[in-house]
Short mmCIF file of C-alpha atoms and ligand atoms in Angstrom, two decimals:
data_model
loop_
_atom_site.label_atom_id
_atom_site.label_comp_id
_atom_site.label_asym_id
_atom_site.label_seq_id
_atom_site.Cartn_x
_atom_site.Cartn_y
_atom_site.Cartn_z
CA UNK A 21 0.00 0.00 0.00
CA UNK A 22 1.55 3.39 -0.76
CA UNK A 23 2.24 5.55 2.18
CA UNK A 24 2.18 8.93 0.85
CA UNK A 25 4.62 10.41 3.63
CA UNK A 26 1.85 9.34 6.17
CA UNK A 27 3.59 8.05 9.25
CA UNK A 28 1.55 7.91 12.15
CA UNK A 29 3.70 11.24 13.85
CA UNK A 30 2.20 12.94 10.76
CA UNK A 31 -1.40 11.91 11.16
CA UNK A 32 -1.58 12.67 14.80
CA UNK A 33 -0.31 15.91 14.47
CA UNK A 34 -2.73 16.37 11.52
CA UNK A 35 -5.44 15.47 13.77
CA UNK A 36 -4.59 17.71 16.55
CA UNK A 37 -4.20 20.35 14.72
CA UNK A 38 -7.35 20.26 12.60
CA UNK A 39 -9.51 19.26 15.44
CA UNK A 40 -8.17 22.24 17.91
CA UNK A 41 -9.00 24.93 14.43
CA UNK A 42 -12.60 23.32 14.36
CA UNK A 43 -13.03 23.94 17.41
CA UNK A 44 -12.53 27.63 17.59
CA UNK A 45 -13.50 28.46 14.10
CA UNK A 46 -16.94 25.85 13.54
CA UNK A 47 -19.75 27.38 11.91
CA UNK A 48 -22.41 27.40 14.68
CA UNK A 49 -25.31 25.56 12.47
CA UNK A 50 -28.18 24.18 13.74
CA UNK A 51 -27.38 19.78 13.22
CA UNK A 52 -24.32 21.22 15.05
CA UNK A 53 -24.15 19.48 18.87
CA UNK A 54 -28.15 17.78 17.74
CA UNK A 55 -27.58 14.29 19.04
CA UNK A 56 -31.19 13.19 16.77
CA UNK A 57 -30.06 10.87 14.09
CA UNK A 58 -32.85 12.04 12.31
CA UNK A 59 -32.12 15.55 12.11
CA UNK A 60 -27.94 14.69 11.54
CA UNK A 61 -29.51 12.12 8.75
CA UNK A 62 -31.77 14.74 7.23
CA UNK A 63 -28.77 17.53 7.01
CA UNK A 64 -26.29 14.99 5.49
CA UNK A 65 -28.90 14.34 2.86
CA UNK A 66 -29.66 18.02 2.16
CA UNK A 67 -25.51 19.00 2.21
CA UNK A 68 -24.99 16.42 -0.66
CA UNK A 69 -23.64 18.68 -3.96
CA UNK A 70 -25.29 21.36 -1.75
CA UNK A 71 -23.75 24.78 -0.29
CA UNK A 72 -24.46 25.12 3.87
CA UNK A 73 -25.44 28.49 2.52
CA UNK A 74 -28.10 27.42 0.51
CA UNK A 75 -29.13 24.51 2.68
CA UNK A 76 -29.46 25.85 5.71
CA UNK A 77 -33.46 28.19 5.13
CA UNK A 78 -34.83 24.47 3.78
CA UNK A 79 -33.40 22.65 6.92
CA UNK A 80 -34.98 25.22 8.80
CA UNK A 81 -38.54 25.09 7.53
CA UNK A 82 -37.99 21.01 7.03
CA UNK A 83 -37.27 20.67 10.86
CA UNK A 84 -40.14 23.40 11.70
CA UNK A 85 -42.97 21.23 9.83
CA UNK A 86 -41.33 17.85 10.66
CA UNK A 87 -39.59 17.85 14.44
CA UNK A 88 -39.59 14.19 14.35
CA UNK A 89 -38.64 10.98 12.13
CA UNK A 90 -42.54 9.55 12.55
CA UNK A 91 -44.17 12.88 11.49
CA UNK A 92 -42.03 12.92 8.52
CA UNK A 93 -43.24 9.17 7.83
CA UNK A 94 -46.70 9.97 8.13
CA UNK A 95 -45.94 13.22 5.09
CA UNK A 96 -47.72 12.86 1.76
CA UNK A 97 -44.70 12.89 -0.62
CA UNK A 98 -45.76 15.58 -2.43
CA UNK A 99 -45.45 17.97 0.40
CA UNK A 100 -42.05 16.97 1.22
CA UNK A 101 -41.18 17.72 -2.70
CA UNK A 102 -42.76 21.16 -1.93
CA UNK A 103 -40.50 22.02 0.99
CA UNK A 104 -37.59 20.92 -1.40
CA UNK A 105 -38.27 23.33 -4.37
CA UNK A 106 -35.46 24.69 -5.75
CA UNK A 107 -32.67 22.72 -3.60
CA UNK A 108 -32.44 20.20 -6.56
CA UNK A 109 -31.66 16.29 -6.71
CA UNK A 110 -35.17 15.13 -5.97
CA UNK A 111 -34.69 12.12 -6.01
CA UNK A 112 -32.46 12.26 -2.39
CA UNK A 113 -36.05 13.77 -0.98
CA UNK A 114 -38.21 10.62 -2.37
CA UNK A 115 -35.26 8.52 -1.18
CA UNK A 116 -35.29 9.86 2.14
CA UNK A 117 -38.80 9.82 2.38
CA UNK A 118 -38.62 6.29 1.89
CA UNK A 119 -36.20 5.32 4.03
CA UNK A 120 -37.41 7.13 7.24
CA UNK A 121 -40.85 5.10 6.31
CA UNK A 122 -38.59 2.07 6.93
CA UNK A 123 -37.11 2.88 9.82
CA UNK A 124 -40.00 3.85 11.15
CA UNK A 125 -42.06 0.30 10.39
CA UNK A 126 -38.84 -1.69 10.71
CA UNK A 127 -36.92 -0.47 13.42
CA UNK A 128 -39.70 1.25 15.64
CA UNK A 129 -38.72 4.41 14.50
CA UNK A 130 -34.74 4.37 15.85
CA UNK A 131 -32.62 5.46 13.37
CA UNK A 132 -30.31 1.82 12.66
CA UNK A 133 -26.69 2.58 13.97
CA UNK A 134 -24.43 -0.52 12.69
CA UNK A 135 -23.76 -0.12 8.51
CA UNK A 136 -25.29 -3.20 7.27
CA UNK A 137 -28.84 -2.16 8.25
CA UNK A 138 -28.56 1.65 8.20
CA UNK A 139 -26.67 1.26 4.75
CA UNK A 140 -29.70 -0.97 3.41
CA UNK A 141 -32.60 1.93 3.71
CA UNK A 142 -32.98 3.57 0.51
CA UNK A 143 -31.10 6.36 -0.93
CA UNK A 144 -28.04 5.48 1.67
CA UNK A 145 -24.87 5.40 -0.24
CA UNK A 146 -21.26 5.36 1.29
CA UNK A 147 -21.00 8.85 2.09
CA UNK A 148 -24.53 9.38 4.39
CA UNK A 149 -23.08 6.19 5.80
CA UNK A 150 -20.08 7.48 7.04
CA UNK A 151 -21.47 10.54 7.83
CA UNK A 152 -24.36 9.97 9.87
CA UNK A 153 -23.31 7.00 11.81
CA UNK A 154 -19.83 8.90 12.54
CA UNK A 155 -21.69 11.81 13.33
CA UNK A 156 -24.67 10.62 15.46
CA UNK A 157 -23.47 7.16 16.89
CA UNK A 158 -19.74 8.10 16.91
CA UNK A 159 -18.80 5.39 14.67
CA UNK A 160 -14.54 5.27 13.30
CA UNK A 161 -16.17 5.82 10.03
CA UNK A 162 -14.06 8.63 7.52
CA UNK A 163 -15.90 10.66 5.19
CA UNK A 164 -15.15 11.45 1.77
CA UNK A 165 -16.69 14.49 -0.02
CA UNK A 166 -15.97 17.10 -2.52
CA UNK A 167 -14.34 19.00 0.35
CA UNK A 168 -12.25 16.18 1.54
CA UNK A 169 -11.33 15.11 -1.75
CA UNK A 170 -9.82 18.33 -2.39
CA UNK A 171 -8.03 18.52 1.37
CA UNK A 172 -6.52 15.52 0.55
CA UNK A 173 -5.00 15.90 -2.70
CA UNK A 174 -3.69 19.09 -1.29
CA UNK A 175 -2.36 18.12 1.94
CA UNK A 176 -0.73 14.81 -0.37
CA UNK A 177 0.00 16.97 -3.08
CA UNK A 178 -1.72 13.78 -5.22
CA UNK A 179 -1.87 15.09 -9.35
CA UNK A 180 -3.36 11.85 -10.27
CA UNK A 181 -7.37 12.08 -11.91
CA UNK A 182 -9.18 12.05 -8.94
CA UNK A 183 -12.28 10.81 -11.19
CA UNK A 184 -11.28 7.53 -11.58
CA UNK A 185 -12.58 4.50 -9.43
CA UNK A 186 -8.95 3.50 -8.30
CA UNK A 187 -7.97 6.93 -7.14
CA UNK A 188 -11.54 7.10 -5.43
CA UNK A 189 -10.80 4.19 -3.51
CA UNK A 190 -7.34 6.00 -2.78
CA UNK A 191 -9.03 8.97 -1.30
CA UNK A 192 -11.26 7.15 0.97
CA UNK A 193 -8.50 4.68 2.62
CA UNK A 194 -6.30 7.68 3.05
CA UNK A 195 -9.13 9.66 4.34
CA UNK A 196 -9.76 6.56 6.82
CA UNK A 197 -6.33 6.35 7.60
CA UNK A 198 -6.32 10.34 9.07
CA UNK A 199 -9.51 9.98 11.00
CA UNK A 200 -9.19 10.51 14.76
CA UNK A 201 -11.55 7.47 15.94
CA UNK A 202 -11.55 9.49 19.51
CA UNK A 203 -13.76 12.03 17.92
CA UNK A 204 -14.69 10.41 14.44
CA UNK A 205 -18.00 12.72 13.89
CA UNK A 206 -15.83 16.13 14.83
CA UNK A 207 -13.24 14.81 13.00
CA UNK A 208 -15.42 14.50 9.62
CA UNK A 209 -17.26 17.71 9.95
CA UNK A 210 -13.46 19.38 10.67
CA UNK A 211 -12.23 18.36 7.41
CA UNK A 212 -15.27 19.26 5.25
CA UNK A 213 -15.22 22.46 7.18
CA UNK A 214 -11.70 22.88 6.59
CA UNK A 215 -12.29 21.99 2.07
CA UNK A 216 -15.61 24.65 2.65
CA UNK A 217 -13.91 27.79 4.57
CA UNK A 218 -10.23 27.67 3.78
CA UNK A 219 -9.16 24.79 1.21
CA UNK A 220 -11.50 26.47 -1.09
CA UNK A 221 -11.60 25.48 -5.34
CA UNK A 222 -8.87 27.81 -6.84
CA UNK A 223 -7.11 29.88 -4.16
CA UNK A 224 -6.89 28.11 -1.46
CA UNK A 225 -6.53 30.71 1.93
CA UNK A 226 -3.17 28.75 3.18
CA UNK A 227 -2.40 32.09 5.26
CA UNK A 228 -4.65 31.27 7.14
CA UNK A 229 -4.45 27.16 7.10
CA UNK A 230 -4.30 25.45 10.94
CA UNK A 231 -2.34 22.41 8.55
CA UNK A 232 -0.01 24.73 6.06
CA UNK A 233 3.15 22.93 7.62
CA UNK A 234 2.02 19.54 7.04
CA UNK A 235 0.95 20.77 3.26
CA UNK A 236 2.54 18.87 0.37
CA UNK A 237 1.04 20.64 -2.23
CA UNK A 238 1.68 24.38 -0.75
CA UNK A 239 4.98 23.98 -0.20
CA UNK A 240 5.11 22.77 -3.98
CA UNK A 241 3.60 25.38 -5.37
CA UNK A 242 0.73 23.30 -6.84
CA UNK A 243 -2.21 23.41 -4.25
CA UNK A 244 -4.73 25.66 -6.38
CA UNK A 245 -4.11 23.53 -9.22
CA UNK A 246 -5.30 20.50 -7.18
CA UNK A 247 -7.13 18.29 -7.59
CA UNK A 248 -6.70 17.12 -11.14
CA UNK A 249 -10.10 16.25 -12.49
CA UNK A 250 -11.15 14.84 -16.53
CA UNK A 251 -12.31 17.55 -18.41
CA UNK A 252 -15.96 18.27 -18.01
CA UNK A 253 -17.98 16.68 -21.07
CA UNK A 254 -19.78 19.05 -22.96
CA UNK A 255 -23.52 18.22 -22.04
CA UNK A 256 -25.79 17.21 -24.64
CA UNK A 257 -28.93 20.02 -24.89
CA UNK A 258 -32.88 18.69 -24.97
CA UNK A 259 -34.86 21.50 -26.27
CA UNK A 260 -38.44 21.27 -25.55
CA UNK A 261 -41.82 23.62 -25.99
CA UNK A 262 -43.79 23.97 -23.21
CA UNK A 263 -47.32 25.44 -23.38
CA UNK A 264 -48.86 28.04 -21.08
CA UNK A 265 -53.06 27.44 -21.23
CA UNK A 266 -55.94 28.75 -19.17
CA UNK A 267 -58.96 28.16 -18.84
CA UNK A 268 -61.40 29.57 -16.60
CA UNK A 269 -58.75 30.74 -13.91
CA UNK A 270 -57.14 27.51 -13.87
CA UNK A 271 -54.01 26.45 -15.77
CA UNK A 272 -53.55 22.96 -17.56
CA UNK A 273 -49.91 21.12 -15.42
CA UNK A 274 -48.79 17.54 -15.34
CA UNK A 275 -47.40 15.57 -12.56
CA UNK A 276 -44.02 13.89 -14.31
CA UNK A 277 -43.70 9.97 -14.51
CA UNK A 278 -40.33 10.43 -15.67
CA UNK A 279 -37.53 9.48 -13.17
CA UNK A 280 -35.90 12.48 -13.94
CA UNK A 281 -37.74 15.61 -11.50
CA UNK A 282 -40.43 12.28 -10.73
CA UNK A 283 -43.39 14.06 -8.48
CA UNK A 284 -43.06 17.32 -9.83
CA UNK A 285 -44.97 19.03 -11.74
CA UNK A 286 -44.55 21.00 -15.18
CA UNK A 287 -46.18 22.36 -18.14
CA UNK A 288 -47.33 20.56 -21.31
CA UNK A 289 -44.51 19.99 -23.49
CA UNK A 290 -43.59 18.39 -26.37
CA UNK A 291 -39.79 17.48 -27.95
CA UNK A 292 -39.12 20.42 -30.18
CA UNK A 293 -39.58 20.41 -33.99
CA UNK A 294 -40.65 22.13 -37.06
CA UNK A 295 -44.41 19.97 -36.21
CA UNK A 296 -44.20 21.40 -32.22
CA UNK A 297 -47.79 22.64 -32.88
CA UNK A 298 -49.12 19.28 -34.11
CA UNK A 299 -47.23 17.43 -31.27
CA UNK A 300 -48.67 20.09 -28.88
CA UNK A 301 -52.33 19.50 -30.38
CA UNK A 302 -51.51 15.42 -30.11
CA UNK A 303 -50.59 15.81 -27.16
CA UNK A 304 -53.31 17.36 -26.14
CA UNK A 305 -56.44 15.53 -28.11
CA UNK A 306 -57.54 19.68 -29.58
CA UNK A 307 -55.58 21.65 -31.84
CA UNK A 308 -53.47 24.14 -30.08
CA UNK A 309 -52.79 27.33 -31.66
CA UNK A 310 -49.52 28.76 -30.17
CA UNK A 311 -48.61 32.72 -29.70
CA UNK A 312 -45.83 34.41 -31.33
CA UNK A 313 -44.24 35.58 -28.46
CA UNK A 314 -41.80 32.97 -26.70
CA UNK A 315 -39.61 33.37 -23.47
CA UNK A 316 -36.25 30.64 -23.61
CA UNK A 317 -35.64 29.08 -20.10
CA UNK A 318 -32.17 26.71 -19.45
CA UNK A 319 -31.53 24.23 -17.01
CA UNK A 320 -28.32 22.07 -16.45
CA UNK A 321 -28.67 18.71 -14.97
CA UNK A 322 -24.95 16.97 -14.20
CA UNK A 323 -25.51 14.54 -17.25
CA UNK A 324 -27.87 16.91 -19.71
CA UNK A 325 -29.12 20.58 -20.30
CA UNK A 326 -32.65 21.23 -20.64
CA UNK A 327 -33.52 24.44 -23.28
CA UNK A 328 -37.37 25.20 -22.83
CA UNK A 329 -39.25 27.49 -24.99
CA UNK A 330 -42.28 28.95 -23.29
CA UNK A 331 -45.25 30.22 -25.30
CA UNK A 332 -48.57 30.73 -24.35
CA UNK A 333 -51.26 28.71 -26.73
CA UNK A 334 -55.38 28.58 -27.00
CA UNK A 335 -57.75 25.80 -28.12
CA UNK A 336 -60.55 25.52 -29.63
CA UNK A 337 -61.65 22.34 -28.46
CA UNK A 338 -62.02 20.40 -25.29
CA UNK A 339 -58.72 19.67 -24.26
CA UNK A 340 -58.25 15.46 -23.12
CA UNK A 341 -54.26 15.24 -22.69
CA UNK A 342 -52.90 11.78 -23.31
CA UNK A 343 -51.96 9.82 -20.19
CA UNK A 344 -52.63 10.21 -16.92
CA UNK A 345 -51.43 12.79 -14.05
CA UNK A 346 -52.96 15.91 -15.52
CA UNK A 347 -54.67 18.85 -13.68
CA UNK A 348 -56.50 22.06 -14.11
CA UNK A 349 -55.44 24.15 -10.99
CA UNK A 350 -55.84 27.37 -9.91
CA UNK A 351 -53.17 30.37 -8.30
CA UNK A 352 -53.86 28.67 -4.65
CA UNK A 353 -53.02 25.15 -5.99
CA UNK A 354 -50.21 26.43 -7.91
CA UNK A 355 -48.50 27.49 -4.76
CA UNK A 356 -49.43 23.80 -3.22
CA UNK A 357 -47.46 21.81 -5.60
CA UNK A 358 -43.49 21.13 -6.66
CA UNK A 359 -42.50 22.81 -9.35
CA UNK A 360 -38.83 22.41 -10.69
CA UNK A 361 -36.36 24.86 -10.62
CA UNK A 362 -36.57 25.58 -14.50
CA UNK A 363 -40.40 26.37 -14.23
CA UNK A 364 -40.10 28.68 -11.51
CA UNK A 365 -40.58 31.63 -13.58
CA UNK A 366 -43.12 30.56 -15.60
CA UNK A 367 -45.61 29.51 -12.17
CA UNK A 368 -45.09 33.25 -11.81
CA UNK A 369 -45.97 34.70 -15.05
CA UNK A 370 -49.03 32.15 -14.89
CA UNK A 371 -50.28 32.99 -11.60
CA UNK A 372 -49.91 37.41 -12.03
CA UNK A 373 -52.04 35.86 -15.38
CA UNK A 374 -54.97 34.83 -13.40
CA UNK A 375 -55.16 36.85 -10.75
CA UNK A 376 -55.00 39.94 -13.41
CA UNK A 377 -57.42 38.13 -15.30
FE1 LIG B 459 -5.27 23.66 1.64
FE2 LIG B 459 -3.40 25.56 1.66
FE3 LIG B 459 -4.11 24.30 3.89
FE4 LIG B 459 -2.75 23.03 2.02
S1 LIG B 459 -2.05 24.78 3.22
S2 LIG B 459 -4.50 22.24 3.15
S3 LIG B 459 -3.61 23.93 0.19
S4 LIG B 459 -5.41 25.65 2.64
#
């Protein structure tokens, strides 16, 4: 196994050092000294590819309207979507959804603390492993994140392609290798707290670094270059038309059956083409006249980029949409229901619509 300069002298030292910093510089946050699994489970899932920044006013209003692991069981999924509008990656709301309704029939509502069970519930991958059992059952468990990932590479001064399975597997022995098991759940929030306030991406603020003498890749001259990562793959674009149409204060949506954004909702839309009006007026069993005027939105997904043109259209018929999961709703319901991120704007233009109307 290669050492990387990691005697135990070194690792101690590392340890003391980065523990005594978290102590006196932590962000105070509220999963911070919470000893309910639950609420250290629910934070972990929120802070996946998520800023504490951004996380923090949903964990908030999440805790307010569900305190406790069986309230949360007894929520109606689409609520739960509701309160996670806008924070992306759905499916880690569904997931935890699910899981918390099988801890709560399966383990009497206890929160499982050894891996095999805990790492069964759905939507429980390696990381919320670590995290949460380190965290809330103080379990020798080491964390590897974004934030780590880069610590690591730095502190090593490692240039190989972080992206690749081996060097993955790198990362996360060296990462268990470091961790103080004394204080494994301190230990794993120190070094993500370290990556987040002063290992940031590009300039890294070594001045002020509790671990700048143990740093391999500052004293070479390389740390903001670290880590190496595969170029980013250009994304391929989807460009759909969505149509905007009323009807007697209420607006035509559709609940989405696709896994991707499953449970929300969205506008009718069609693939677009040079026939987007006789998709539309498929689609929708009437023909569909569409306006002139069109508004672009964009969304990027990690594997795909959504382009969306937005136009308003009328029918002259009675509209019967194909499939199932569609609704006439009205402003009130419209504030009810998940929406994704990309269709934000146009739930806006749609409701000033009918309440001007
Ligand atoms: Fe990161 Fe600089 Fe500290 Fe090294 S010295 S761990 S590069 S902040």
């Amino acid at each position: 196994m290669q050492n990387r300069g990691l005697n135990n002298k070194k690792a101690s030292g590392w340890c003391r050092k980065l523990l005594s910093w978290y102590d006196d510089h932590r962000r105070d946050l509220p999963w911070r000294n919470e000893s309910d699994p639950y609420k250290i489970w629910l934070s972990e899932v929120m802070l996946q590819q998520t800023r504490v920044e951004t996380a923090l006013p949903y964990y908030k209003r999440f805790i307010s309207e569900y305190p406790t692991l069986q309230k949360l069981a007894l929520a109606e999924e689409g609520r739960v979507l509701k309160l996670w509008e806008g924070l992306g990656y759905y499916a880690r709301a569904r997931h935890f959804l699910q899981a918390v309704r099988e801890v709560d029939c399966q383990y009497g509502g206890r929160v499982p603390d050894t891996a095999k069970e805990f790492g069964g519930l759905a939507g429980v991958g390696e990381y919320t492993q670590a995290a949460v059992l380190s965290i809330a059952y103080h379990q020798p468990l080491a964390v590897v994140d974004g934030n780590v990932r880069r610590v690591l590479c730095r502190l090593f001064a490692i240039t190989e392609d972080t992206s690749k399975v081996k060097m993955q597997r790198e990362m996360q022995r060296i990462a268990q290798h470091l961790l103080d098991p004394s204080r494994p759940g301190d230990y794993n929030q120190a070094i993500m707290e370290l990556g987040a306030l002063i290992c940031i991406p590009r300039a890294p603020r070594c001045e002020q670094c509790p671990v700048a003498k143990l740093c391999e890749g500052r004293k070479a001259g390389i740390a903001a270059a670290l880590p190496v990562k595969k170029k980013k793959k250009v994304l391929p674009i989807k460009q759909y038309t969505a149509v905007v149409l009323l009807q007697a204060q209420k607006c035509l949506i559709r609940c989405r059956k696709e896994r991707l954004l499953h449970g929300l909702w969205e506008f009718p839309n069609v693939v677009t083409s040079d026939d987007t009006d006789v998709e539309l007026s498929s689609l929708l069993s009437t023909p569909v006249t569409l306006a002139k005027d069109v508004f672009q939105l964009t969304h990027e997904f990690s594997h795909l980029r959504w382009q969306i043109s937005i136009v308003l259209g009328e029918t002259t018929g009675e509209v019967q949409p194909q499939g199932d999961g569609w609704r006439w709703v009205t402003v009130e319901e419209m504030d009810v229901l998940p929406f994704p991120a990309v269709y934000q704007p146009v739930v806006k233009m749609v409701q000033k619509k009918l309440r001007d109307n």
